[in-house]
Short mmCIF file of C-alpha atoms in Angstrom, two decimals:
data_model
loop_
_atom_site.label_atom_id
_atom_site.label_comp_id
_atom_site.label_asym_id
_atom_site.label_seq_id
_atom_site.Cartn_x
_atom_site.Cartn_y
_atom_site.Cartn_z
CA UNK S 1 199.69 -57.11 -69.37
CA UNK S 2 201.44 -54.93 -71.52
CA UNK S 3 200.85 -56.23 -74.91
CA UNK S 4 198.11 -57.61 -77.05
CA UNK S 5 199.64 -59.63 -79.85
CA UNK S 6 197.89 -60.79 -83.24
CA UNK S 7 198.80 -64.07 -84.73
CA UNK S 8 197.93 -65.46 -87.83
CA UNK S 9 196.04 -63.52 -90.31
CA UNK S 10 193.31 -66.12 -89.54
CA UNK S 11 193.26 -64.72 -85.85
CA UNK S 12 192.28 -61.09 -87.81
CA UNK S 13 190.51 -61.46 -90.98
CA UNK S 14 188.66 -64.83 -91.95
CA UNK S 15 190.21 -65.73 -94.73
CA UNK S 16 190.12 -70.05 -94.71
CA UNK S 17 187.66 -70.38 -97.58
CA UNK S 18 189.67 -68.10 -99.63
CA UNK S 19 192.54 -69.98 -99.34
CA UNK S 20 191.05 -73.06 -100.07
CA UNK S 21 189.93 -71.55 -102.84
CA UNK S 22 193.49 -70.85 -103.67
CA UNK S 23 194.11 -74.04 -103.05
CA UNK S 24 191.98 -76.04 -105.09
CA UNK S 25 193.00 -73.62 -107.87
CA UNK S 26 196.63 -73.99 -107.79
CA UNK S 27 196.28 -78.09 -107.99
CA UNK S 28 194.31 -77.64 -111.21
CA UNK S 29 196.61 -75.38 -112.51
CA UNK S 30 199.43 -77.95 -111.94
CA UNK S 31 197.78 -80.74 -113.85
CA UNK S 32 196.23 -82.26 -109.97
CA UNK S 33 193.85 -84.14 -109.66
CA UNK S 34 193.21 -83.00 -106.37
CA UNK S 35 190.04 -81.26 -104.42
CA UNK S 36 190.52 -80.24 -100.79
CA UNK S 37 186.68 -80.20 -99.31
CA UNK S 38 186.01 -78.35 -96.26
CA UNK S 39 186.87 -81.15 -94.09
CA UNK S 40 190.22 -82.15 -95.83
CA UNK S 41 190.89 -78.88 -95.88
CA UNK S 42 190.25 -78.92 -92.00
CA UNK S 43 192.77 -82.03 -91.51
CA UNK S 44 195.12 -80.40 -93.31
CA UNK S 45 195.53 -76.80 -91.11
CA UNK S 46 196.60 -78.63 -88.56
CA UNK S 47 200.20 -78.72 -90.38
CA UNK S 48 201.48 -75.15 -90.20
CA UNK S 49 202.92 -73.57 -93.73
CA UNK S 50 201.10 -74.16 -97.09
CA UNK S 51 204.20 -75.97 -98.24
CA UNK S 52 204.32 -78.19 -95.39
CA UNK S 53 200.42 -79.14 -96.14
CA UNK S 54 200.93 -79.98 -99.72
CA UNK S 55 204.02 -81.88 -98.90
CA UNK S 56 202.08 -83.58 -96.06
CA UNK S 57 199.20 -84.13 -98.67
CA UNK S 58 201.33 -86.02 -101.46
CA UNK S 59 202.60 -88.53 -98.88
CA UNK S 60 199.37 -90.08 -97.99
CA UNK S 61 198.87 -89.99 -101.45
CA UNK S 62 202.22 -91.78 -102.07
CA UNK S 63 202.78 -89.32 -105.30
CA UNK S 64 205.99 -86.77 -105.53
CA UNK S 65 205.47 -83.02 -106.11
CA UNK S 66 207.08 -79.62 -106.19
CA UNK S 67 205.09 -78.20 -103.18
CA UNK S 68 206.95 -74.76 -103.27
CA UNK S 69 205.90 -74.41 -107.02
CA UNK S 70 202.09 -75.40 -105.75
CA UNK S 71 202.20 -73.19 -102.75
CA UNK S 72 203.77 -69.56 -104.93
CA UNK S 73 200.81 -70.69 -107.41
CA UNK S 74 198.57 -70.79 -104.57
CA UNK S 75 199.70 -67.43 -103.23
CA UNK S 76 199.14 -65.61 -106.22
CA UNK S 77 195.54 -67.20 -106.79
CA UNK S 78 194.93 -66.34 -103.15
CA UNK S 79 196.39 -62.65 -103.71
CA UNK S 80 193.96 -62.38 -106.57
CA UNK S 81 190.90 -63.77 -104.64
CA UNK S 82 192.18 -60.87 -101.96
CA UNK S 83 191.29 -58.50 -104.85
CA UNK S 84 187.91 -59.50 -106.05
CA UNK S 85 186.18 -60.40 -102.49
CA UNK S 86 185.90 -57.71 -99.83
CA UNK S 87 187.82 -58.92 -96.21
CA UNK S 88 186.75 -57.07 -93.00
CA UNK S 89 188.09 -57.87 -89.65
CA UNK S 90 186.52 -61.17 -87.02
CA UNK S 91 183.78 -59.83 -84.65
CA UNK S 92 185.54 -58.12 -81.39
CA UNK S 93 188.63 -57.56 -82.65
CA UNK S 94 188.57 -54.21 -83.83
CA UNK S 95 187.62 -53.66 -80.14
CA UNK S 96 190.16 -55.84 -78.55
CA UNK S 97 192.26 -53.13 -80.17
CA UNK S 98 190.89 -50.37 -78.79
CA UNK S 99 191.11 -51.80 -75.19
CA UNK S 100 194.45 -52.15 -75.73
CA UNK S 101 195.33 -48.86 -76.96
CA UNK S 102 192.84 -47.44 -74.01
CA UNK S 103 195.60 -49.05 -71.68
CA UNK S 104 198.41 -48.20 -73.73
CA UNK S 105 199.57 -51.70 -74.45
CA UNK S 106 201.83 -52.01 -77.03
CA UNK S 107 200.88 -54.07 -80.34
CA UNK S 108 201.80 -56.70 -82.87
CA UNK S 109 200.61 -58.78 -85.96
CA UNK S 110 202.77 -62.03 -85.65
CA UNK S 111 202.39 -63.23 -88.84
CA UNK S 112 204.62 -65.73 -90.87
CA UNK S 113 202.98 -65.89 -94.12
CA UNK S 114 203.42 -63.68 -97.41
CA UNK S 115 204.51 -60.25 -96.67
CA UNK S 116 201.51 -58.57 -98.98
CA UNK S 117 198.93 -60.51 -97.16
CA UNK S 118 200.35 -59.17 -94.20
CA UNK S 119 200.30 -55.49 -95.89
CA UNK S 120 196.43 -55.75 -96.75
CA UNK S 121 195.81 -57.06 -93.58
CA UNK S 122 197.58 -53.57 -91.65
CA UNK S 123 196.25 -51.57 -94.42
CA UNK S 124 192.34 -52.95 -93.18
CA UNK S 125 193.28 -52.35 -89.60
CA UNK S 126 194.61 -49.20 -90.25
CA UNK S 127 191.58 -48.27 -92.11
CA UNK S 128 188.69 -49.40 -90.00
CA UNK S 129 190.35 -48.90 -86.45
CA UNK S 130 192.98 -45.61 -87.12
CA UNK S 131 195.14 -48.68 -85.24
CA UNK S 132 199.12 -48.89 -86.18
CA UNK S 133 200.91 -52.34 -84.76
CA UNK S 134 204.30 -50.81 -82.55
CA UNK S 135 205.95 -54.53 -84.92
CA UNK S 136 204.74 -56.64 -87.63
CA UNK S 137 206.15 -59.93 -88.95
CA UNK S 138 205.79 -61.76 -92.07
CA UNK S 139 207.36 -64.91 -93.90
CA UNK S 140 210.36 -62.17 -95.27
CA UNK S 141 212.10 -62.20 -91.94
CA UNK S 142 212.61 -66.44 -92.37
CA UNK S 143 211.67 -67.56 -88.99
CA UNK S 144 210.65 -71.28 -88.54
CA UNK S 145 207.13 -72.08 -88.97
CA UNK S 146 204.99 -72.10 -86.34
CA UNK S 147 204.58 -74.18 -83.39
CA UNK S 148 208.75 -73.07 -83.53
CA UNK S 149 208.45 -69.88 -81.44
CA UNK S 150 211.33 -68.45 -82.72
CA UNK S 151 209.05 -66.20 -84.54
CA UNK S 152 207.39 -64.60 -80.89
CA UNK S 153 210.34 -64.55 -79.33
CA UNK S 154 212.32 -61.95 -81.74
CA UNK S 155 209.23 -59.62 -81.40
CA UNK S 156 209.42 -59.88 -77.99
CA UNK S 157 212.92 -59.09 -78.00
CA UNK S 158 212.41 -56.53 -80.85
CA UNK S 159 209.91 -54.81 -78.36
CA UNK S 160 211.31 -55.11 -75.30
CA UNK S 161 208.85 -57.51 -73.32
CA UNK S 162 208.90 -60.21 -70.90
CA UNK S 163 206.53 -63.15 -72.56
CA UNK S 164 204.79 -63.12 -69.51
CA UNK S 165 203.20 -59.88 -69.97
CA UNK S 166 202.13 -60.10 -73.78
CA UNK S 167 198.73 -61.39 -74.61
CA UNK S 168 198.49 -63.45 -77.97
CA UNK S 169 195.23 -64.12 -79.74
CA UNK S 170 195.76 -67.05 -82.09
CA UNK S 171 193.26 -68.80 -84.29
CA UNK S 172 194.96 -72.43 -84.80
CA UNK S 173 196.92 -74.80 -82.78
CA UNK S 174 200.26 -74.14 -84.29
CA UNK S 175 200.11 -70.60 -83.21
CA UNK S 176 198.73 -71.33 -79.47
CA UNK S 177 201.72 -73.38 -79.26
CA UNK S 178 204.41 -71.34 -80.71
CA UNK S 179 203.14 -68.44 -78.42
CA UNK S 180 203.13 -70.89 -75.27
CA UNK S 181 206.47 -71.76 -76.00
CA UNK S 182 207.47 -68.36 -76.09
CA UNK S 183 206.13 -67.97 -72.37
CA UNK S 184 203.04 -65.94 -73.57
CA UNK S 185 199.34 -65.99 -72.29
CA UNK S 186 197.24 -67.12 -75.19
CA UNK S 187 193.57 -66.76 -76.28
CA UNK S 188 192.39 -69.49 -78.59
CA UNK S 189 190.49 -67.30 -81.04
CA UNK S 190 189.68 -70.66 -83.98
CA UNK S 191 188.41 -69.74 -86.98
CA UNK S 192 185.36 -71.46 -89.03
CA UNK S 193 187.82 -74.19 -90.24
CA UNK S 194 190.44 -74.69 -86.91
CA UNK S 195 187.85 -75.10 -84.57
CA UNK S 196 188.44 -78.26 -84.24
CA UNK S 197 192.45 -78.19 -83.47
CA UNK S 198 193.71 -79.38 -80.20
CA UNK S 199 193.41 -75.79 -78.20
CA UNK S 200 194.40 -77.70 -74.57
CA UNK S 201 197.76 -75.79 -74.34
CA UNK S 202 195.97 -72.10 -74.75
CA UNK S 203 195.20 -70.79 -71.55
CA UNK S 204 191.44 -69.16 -72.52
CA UNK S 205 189.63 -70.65 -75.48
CA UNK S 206 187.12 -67.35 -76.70
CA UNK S 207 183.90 -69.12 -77.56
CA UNK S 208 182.36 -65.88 -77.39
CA UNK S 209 182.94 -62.16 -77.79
CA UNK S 210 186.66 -61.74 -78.48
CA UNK S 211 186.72 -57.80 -76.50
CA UNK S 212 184.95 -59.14 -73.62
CA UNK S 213 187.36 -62.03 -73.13
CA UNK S 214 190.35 -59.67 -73.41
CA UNK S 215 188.88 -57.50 -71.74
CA UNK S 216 188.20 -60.17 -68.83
CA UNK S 217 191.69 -61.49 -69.29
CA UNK S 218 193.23 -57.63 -68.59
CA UNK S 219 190.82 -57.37 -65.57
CA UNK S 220 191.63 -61.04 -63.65
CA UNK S 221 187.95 -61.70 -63.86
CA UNK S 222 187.91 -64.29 -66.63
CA UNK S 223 186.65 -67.55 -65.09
CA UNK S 224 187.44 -69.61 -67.92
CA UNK S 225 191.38 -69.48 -67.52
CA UNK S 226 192.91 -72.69 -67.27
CA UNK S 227 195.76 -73.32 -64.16
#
């Protein structure tokens, strides 16, 4: 392998309370009735894009909304949230990163969400690891939302790499399958409120110590990959 590729944010930093936080927030704010639990929140991840899950939301409902007004209010609450709560990376993958930059493997944060959630996230890597990402991604270049892999393939293109010798560590089942798609190996990394998603198109799902299963992955001594 070559590469070691971050998806999500939620692949980095738990954030999924935060945002349903946000969430919750932003429907009050817009005169909603509506209250996303933990386990409607949990249905509703499984749609990629905040717009797409408030859009996806009103249907069942049978009601009519302006999701993009929703999700920007969202954003802002969940910028704001950002602020006031301190965010430090998931367990293992400060050292994922250092494996990779032990083997010189080049790096990216494949995000597709709001560009200064993507800044705080770099900023927090940079900070606790010294790491820089070699490409970063965020909603501003307009790619499709994931499981589209259009997204994986320009930063594989951007970088120079053949799919098949980036690693991507994804925490939902959108991402998994936008990196498949792209021809990448992927590590199902979920997070407290995707672990539940349909993971059976990831080739490793990390129920345990994120390093050691890269590390086991960059080795060929991971028994738990899937042919």
């Amino acid at each position: 392998m070559k590469a070691l590729f971050l998806g999500s944010i939620g692949a980095v930093v738990e954030t999924s309370e935060l945002q349903r936080e946000a969430f919750n927030t932003a429907f009050t704010n817009h005169g909603l009735d509506w209250q996303w639990d933990r386990d409607a929140y949990r249905d509703a991840l499984v749609a990629s894009g905040g717009v797409q899950r408030i859009s996806d939301y009103a249907q069942t409902l049978g009601q009519q909304v302006n999701a993009a007004a929703i999700h920007q209010t969202k954003t802002e609450m969940f910028q704001t949230l950002m602020d006031e709560r301190p965010l430090a990376p998931r367990d293992g993958v400060l050292a994922a990163l250092k494996i990779a930059n032990a083997r010189e493997m080049a790096t990216a944060f494949v995000s597709s969400t709001d560009a200064r959630s993507v800044v705080r996230i770099e900023a927090l890597i940079a900070k606790d690891a010294s790491h820089t990402f070699d490409h970063v991604t965020s909603a501003t270049e307009g790619h499709p939302q994931k499981p589209a892999p259009d997204i994986y393939v320009s930063v594989l293109k951007a970088l120079d790499l053949d799919a098949g010798d980036t690693l991507v560590i994804e925490d939902n089942a959108a991402g998994v399958n936008a990196a498949k798609a792209a021809g990448c190996f992927v590590i199902a990394f979920p997070g407290e409120n995707t672990v539940g998603h349909d993971y059976s198109s990831a080739d490793i799902f990390c129920t345990g110590d994120l390093a050691d299963t890269v590390r086991a992955v960059l080795d060929g001594t991971n028994a738990e990959m899937r042919s």
